[in-house]
Coordinates of C-alpha atoms and ligand atoms in Angstrom, one line a residue:
X221 CA -12.2 -14.8 -6.1
X222 CA -8.7 -13.8 -6.3
X223 CA -8.4 -9.6 -6.1
X224 CA -6.5 -8.5 -9.0
X225 CA -4.2 -5.6 -8.0
X226 CA -3.0 -2.7 -10.0
X227 CA 0.3 -1.0 -8.3
X228 CA 1.5 2.4 -9.0
X229 CA 4.9 3.0 -8.1
X230 CA 7.6 -0.1 -8.4
X231 CA 10.2 1.6 -6.0
X232 CA 11.6 0.5 -3.0
X233 CA 8.5 0.0 -1.2
X234 CA 6.4 -0.6 -4.4
X235 CA 8.5 -3.7 -5.1
X236 CA 8.2 -4.9 -1.3
X237 CA 4.5 -4.9 -1.7
X238 CA 4.4 -6.6 -5.4
X239 CA 6.5 -9.2 -4.0
X240 CA 4.0 -9.7 -1.0
X241 CA 1.0 -9.1 -2.9
X242 CA 1.6 -11.4 -5.6
X243 CA 3.8 -14.3 -4.0
X244 CA 3.4 -14.8 -0.3
X245 CA -0.3 -13.5 0.7
X246 CA -3.2 -15.3 0.1
X247 CA -6.3 -14.2 -2.3
X248 CA -4.2 -11.7 -4.2
X249 CA -2.3 -11.2 -7.6
X250 CA -0.7 -8.4 -9.3
X251 CA -2.1 -8.1 -12.7
X252 CA -0.9 -4.3 -13.4
X253 CA 2.1 -2.1 -12.7
X254 CA 3.0 1.8 -13.4
X255 CA 5.9 3.8 -13.0
X256 CA 7.4 7.0 -14.5
X257 CA 10.5 4.8 -14.3
X258 CA 9.2 2.6 -17.2
X259 CA 12.2 0.2 -17.3
X260 CA 12.0 -0.6 -13.8
X261 CA 8.4 -1.2 -14.4
X262 CA 8.9 -3.6 -16.9
X263 CA 11.6 -5.4 -14.9
X264 CA 9.5 -5.7 -12.1
X265 CA 6.5 -6.8 -14.4
X266 CA 8.6 -9.3 -16.2
X267 CA 9.8 -11.2 -13.0
X268 CA 5.9 -11.9 -12.0
X269 CA 4.2 -15.2 -13.0
X270 CA 2.3 -14.6 -15.2
X271 CA 3.8 -11.1 -16.2
X272 CA 1.9 -8.0 -15.0
X273 CA 0.7 -5.6 -17.8
X274 CA 2.5 -2.3 -17.5
X275 CA 0.7 0.9 -18.2
X276 CA 1.8 4.1 -19.5
X277 CA 0.2 6.2 -16.9
X278 CA -1.5 5.5 -13.1
X279 CA -4.7 6.8 -14.6
X280 CA -5.0 4.1 -17.3
X281 CA -4.1 1.5 -14.8
X282 CA -6.6 2.5 -12.3
X283 CA -9.2 2.8 -15.2
X284 CA -8.7 -0.8 -16.3
X285 CA -11.8 -3.0 -15.7
X286 CA -9.4 -5.9 -14.9
X287 CA -8.0 -3.8 -12.3
X288 CA -10.4 -4.5 -9.1
X289 CA -8.0 -2.4 -6.6
X290 CA -5.4 -0.1 -6.3
X291 CA -2.0 0.0 -4.4
X292 CA -0.3 3.6 -4.4
X293 CA 3.4 3.4 -3.3
X294 CA 4.8 6.5 -5.8
X295 CA 6.0 9.5 -4.0
X296 CA 3.9 11.3 -1.9
X297 CA 3.4 14.5 -3.9
X298 CA 1.5 12.1 -6.6
X299 CA -0.6 10.3 -3.9
X300 CA -3.5 12.7 -4.1
X301 CA -4.1 12.3 -7.7
X302 CA -4.0 8.7 -7.9
X303 CA -6.2 8.3 -4.8
X304 CA -8.9 10.5 -6.2
X305 CA -8.9 9.0 -9.4
X306 CA -9.4 5.7 -7.7
X307 CA -11.9 7.1 -5.9
X308 CA -13.6 8.6 -8.6
X309 CA -13.5 4.8 -10.7
X310 CA -15.1 3.3 -7.5
X311 CA -12.1 1.1 -6.5
X312 CA -10.6 0.4 -3.2
X313 CA -7.1 2.2 -2.8
X314 CA -4.0 1.2 -0.4
X315 CA -2.3 4.2 -0.6
X316 CA 1.1 4.3 1.3
X317 CA 2.0 6.9 3.5
X318 CA 1.8 10.3 3.6
X319 CA -1.7 10.1 2.3
X320 CA -1.0 13.1 0.4
X321 CA 1.8 16.4 1.0
X322 CA -0.4 18.7 2.1
X323 CA -3.3 19.0 4.6
X324 CA -5.5 20.6 1.7
X325 CA -4.9 17.3 -0.5
X326 CA -5.8 15.0 2.1
X327 CA -9.0 16.7 2.7
X328 CA -9.9 16.8 -1.0
X329 CA -9.4 12.6 -1.0
X330 CA -11.4 13.0 2.8
X331 CA -14.4 15.0 0.9
X332 CA -14.2 12.9 -2.3
X333 CA -14.6 9.6 -0.5
X334 CA -17.5 11.1 1.7
X335 CA -19.1 12.2 -1.4
X336 CA -18.6 8.5 -2.8
X337 CA -20.5 7.0 0.3
X338 CA -17.9 4.2 0.4
X339 CA -15.1 3.4 2.6
X340 CA -12.3 3.1 -0.1
X341 CA -9.3 4.4 0.9
X342 CA -6.7 3.0 3.6
X343 CA -3.7 4.3 4.5
X344 CA -0.5 2.2 5.1
X345 CA 0.0 3.2 8.6
X346 CA 1.6 -0.4 9.2
X347 CA 2.6 0.3 12.7
X348 CA -1.3 -0.4 14.2
X349 CA -0.5 -4.1 12.7
X350 CA 2.6 -4.7 14.6
X351 CA 2.6 -7.1 17.2
X352 CA 4.8 -5.3 19.5
X353 CA 2.6 -2.3 19.3
X354 CA -0.4 -4.1 19.4
X355 CA 0.9 -5.8 22.9
X356 CA 1.6 -2.2 24.5
X357 CA -1.9 -1.2 23.3
X358 CA -3.4 -4.1 25.2
X359 CA -1.5 -3.0 28.5
X360 CA -3.0 0.7 28.0
X361 CA -6.4 -0.3 27.3
X362 CA -6.5 -2.7 30.1
X363 CA -5.7 -0.1 32.5
X364 CA -2.7 -1.8 33.9
X365 CA -0.4 1.5 33.6
X366 CA -3.2 3.5 34.6
X367 CA -3.9 6.9 33.1
X368 CA -1.1 7.5 30.3
X369 CA 0.9 10.6 31.4
X370 CA 3.8 11.1 29.3
X371 CA 5.2 9.2 26.1
X372 CA 9.1 9.1 25.1
X373 CA 9.7 8.1 21.6
X374 CA 12.6 7.7 19.4
X375 CA 12.6 6.8 15.4
X376 CA 16.1 6.3 14.6
X377 CA 17.2 5.6 10.6
X378 CA 20.8 4.7 10.2
X379 CA 21.2 6.7 6.9
X380 CA 18.5 8.5 4.5
X381 CA 19.1 8.5 0.5
X382 CA 19.7 12.1 -1.2
X383 CA 15.9 12.6 -2.0
X384 CA 15.2 12.6 1.4
X385 CA 15.5 16.5 2.1
X386 CA 13.9 19.5 3.7
X387 CA 11.4 18.9 6.5
X388 CA 11.0 15.2 5.3
X389 CA 12.2 14.1 9.1
X390 CA 8.8 15.8 9.9
X391 CA 6.8 14.5 6.6
X392 CA 7.7 11.4 5.7
X393 CA 9.3 9.7 9.0
X394 CA 7.3 11.7 11.8
X395 CA 4.0 10.8 10.3
X396 CA 4.3 7.1 11.7
X397 CA 4.5 8.3 15.3
X398 CA 1.6 10.7 14.6
X399 CA -0.5 8.1 13.6
X400 CA 0.3 5.2 16.0
X401 CA 0.7 7.2 19.0
X402 CA -3.0 8.8 18.2
X403 CA -4.4 5.0 18.0
X404 CA -2.3 3.9 20.7
X405 CA -3.7 6.4 23.2
X406 CA -7.2 6.8 21.6
X407 CA -6.4 11.0 21.7
X408 CA -5.9 13.6 19.3
X409 CA -3.3 16.5 19.6
X410 CA -3.8 20.0 20.3
X411 CA -0.4 21.8 20.0
X412 CA 3.2 21.1 18.5
X413 CA 6.4 22.2 19.1
X414 CA 9.8 21.5 17.7
X415 CA 13.3 21.6 19.5
X416 CA 16.6 21.4 17.2
X417 CA 19.4 19.9 19.1
X418 CA 22.9 20.1 18.2
X419 CA 23.4 18.8 14.7
X420 CA 25.2 15.5 14.0
X421 CA 28.2 15.7 12.2
X422 CA 26.8 12.5 10.2
X423 CA 24.1 14.7 8.2
X424 CA 24.6 16.0 5.1
X425 CA 25.2 19.9 5.2
X426 CA 21.7 20.6 4.0
X427 CA 20.0 18.6 6.3
X428 CA 18.7 19.0 9.7
X429 CA 19.2 16.0 12.0
X430 CA 18.1 15.3 14.9
X431 CA 14.9 17.0 15.4
X432 CA 13.0 16.7 19.1
X433 CA 9.2 17.1 18.7
X434 CA 6.8 17.8 21.4
X435 CA 3.0 16.9 21.4
X436 CA 0.5 17.5 23.7
X437 CA -3.0 15.4 23.4
X438 CA -6.5 16.8 24.3
X439 CA -6.2 15.1 27.6
X440 CA -3.0 16.6 28.5
X441 CA -0.4 13.8 27.7
X442 CA 2.9 15.0 26.6
X443 CA 4.8 13.1 24.2
X444 CA 8.6 13.4 23.0
X445 CA 9.9 12.0 20.0
X446 CA 13.6 12.3 18.8
X447 CA 13.7 11.7 15.1
X448 CA 17.4 11.0 14.3
X449 CA 18.0 9.8 10.7
X450 CA 21.6 9.4 10.8
X451 CA 21.9 7.5 13.5
X452 CA 25.1 5.1 12.5
X453 CA 24.2 2.0 14.7
X454 CA 20.8 1.0 13.1
X455 CA 17.1 1.2 12.7
X456 CA 15.4 1.8 15.9
X457 CA 12.3 2.3 17.2
X458 CA 11.6 3.3 20.5
X459 CA 8.3 4.1 22.9
X460 CA 8.0 4.3 26.5
X461 CA 4.5 5.0 27.9
X462 CA 4.5 6.3 31.5
X463 CA 1.3 6.0 33.2
X464 CA 0.1 6.9 36.9
X465 CA 0.5 3.3 37.8
X466 CA 3.3 1.7 35.9
X467 CA 5.7 2.4 32.7
X468 CA 5.0 0.3 29.4
X469 CA 8.0 -0.3 27.0
X470 CA 7.3 -1.0 23.2
X471 CA 9.4 -4.7 23.2
X472 CA 12.4 -5.0 21.2
X473 CA 12.2 -7.0 18.0
X474 CA 13.1 -10.7 18.8
X475 CA 16.8 -11.6 18.4
X476 CA 19.4 -14.0 19.7
X477 CA 21.1 -12.8 22.5
X478 CA 24.7 -13.9 22.6
X479 CA 27.6 -13.9 24.8
X480 CA 30.9 -13.8 22.9
X481 CA 34.1 -12.4 23.2
X482 CA 33.4 -10.7 26.5
X483 CA 30.2 -9.6 25.2
X484 CA 26.7 -9.8 25.9
X485 CA 25.0 -8.8 22.8
X486 CA 21.9 -8.7 20.2
X487 CA 21.5 -7.7 16.9
X488 CA 20.2 -4.4 16.1
X489 CA 18.4 -4.3 12.4
X490 CA 19.6 -2.0 10.0
X491 CA 16.4 -1.6 7.7
X492 CA 12.8 -0.1 8.1
X493 CA 12.0 -3.3 5.9
X494 CA 13.1 -5.9 8.2
X495 CA 12.0 -3.9 11.3
X496 CA 8.3 -4.0 10.5
X497 CA 8.2 -7.0 7.6
X498 CA 5.6 -8.7 9.6
X499 CA 3.3 -5.9 10.4
X500 CA 3.3 -4.8 6.2
X501 CA 2.4 -8.6 5.9
X502 CA -0.5 -8.2 8.4
X503 CA -1.6 -5.3 6.9
X504 CA -2.4 -6.3 3.7
X505 CA -3.7 -9.5 4.2
X506 CA -6.3 -7.7 6.1
X507 CA -6.7 -5.4 3.4
X508 CA -7.3 -8.0 0.6
X509 CA -9.8 -9.9 2.7
X510 CA -11.5 -6.3 3.8
X511 CA -11.9 -5.8 0.1
X512 CA -13.3 -8.6 -0.8
X513 CA -15.8 -8.4 2.0
X514 CA -16.4 -5.3 0.6
X515 CA -15.5 -2.5 3.2
X516 CA -12.0 -1.4 4.3
X517 CA -11.4 -1.0 7.9
X518 CA -7.6 0.1 8.1
X519 CA -6.3 3.3 9.1
X520 CA -8.5 5.8 7.0
X521 CA -8.2 8.9 5.0
X522 CA -9.4 10.8 8.0
X523 CA -6.2 9.6 10.0
X524 CA -4.2 10.6 7.0
X525 CA -5.3 13.6 6.9
X526 CA -5.2 14.3 10.6
X527 CA -1.4 13.3 10.2
X528 CA -0.9 15.9 7.5
X529 CA -2.4 18.8 9.6
X530 CA -0.1 17.6 12.3
X531 CA 3.1 17.3 10.6
X532 CA 2.1 20.7 9.1
X533 CA 1.9 22.4 12.4
X534 CA 5.4 20.6 13.6
X535 CA 6.9 22.4 10.3
X536 CA 5.3 25.7 11.4
X537 CA 6.5 25.2 14.8
X538 CA 10.2 24.0 14.1
X539 CA 10.6 27.3 11.5
X540 CA 8.6 29.9 14.0
X541 CA 10.1 28.3 17.2
X542 CA 6.6 28.4 18.8
X543 CA 4.1 26.1 20.2
X544 CA 1.7 26.0 17.4
X545 CA -1.9 24.9 18.0
X546 CA -3.1 21.9 16.2
X547 CA -6.4 22.8 15.0
X548 CA -8.9 20.0 13.0
X549 CA -12.6 20.3 11.7
X550 CA -15.1 18.3 12.8
X551 CA -14.6 14.8 11.6
X552 CA -17.5 13.5 9.2
X553 CA -19.8 11.3 10.6
X554 CA -18.9 9.1 7.9
X555 CA -15.7 8.2 9.7
X556 CA -17.6 7.4 13.1
X557 CA -16.7 3.7 13.9
X558 CA -13.3 1.7 14.9
X559 CA -10.9 2.2 12.1
X560 CA -9.7 -1.4 12.7
X561 CA -12.2 -4.6 12.4
X562 CA -13.8 -5.3 15.7
X563 CA -12.2 -8.7 16.2
X564 CA -8.3 -7.2 15.4
Ligands
NAI633 P1 11.1 5.1 -4.0 O1 11.7 6.4 -4.6 O2 12.0 3.9 -3.7 O3 9.7 4.7 -5.0 C1 8.8 5.4 -5.5 C2 8.4 5.1 -6.8 O4 7.6 6.1 -7.7 C3 9.8 5.3 -8.0 O5 9.9 4.6 -8.6 C4 9.4 6.4 -9.1 O6 9.5 6.6 -10.4 C5 7.6 6.3 -8.9 N1 6.7 7.5 -9.1 C6 7.1 8.6 -9.2 N2 5.9 9.3 -9.6 C7 5.5 8.4 -10.2 C8 4.2 8.7 -11.1 N3 3.7 10.0 -11.3 N4 3.6 7.6 -11.6 C9 4.6 6.5 -11.4 N5 5.0 6.4 -10.6 C10 5.7 7.0 -10.0 O7 10.4 5.4 -2.6 P2 9.6 4.5 -1.6 O8 10.8 4.6 -0.4 O9 9.5 3.0 -2.5 O10 8.5 5.4 -1.1 C11 7.3 5.6 -1.7 C12 6.3 5.8 -0.9 O11 6.2 4.9 0.3 C13 6.6 7.2 -0.2 O12 5.3 7.9 0.2 C14 7.1 6.8 1.3 O13 6.6 7.6 2.2 C15 6.4 5.7 1.4 N6 6.9 4.4 2.1 C16 6.5 4.1 3.2 C17 7.1 2.9 4.2 C18 6.4 2.5 5.0 O14 7.2 2.2 6.0 N7 5.1 2.5 5.3 C19 8.6 2.7 4.2 C20 9.2 3.6 3.1 C21 8.2 4.2 2.2
ISE634 C1 10.1 5.9 5.4 O1 9.7 6.6 4.3 C2 9.2 4.9 6.2 O2 8.0 5.1 6.0 C3 10.0 4.4 6.9 O3 9.4 3.3 7.9 C4 10.6 5.3 7.8 O4 11.1 4.5 9.0 C5 11.7 6.1 7.5 O5 12.2 7.0 8.3 C6 11.0 6.9 6.4 O6 11.7 7.7 5.5

């Protein structure tokens, strides 16, 4: 059976996912698209063979019986509406991060999914599928580093578009670290603090950049994450786990080392699309197979909710200058299972 997918949002990552779901991955086809930019949706639909159908609204796409599963790649503030509508229609839905833009909106999704009694929602936290993060996790899990004590991370983008504004460093970029570090350490956060270093001259006047975010976990692990989104040299994701017996480093993306012009060098990627290209493929291929098998295993709505609560605490910490406790409700037993397929 080929999974017939409808995609809401045909912008940057929407186009990337349509290409992989329709042309490269096994077992799926994109039959339907929707975007408030109808001309863009039509252009993308017209490039597919056979052409995808273009819908006037996301809701109409979700309700079409020819759509088996939904992918939401529209702007964050629209996610709640489309994920809730997919749950109401009983359809599996893969939603790009953030699951929604407020903790309450994420909780609405959690409650709706629990009430439906089926695991329908997966959040696009693709770093859990990245080979290098999986290697680092294996090193932690097999005890080689001893108990983790501290983690030092950096999330650097060469630039950001004009729509990237306000606290999006925390609410749009940082959620990747929030999720992957929770998964890596198998631990939850208890408090957050945000420190603002000297501002870079490369940032727009209305944008704070960089940020230094400090998290504490329930086991007492201390994490520092630098979010620097006008970092001229490239897209660079760093993670170093300091354990009581050793230090584990996230492997660098593979690239050829060259000796030339009196320099020893290798390329640094410029674009997030390239850094995690394989992870998106693995993530969506596993999702297609899980949907076909009847149950999704990837990052859950609860993980999306946790990320949102953490991001909210960080925004409060930034603006108040205080250390803010991260308090979360009891996880519903519905989510008491590994959020990854046991074989993964
Ligand atoms: P984008 O701005 O390039 O595309 C978003 C598209 O959604 C636009 O074409 C816009 O017209 C459409 N849209 C907005 N409201 C809509 C509505 N009500 N109905 C239908 N379409 C609507 O943004 P981008 O970069 O593709 O980001 C989309 C989402 O994906 C965001 O939540 C972002 O955080 C996430 N993302 C995730 C990445 C990852 O690494 N996992 C990477 C980039 C983005
Ligand atoms: C973007 O939305 C993403 O999700 C990218 O993976 C991330 O690196 C970037 O900072 C975000 O703005």
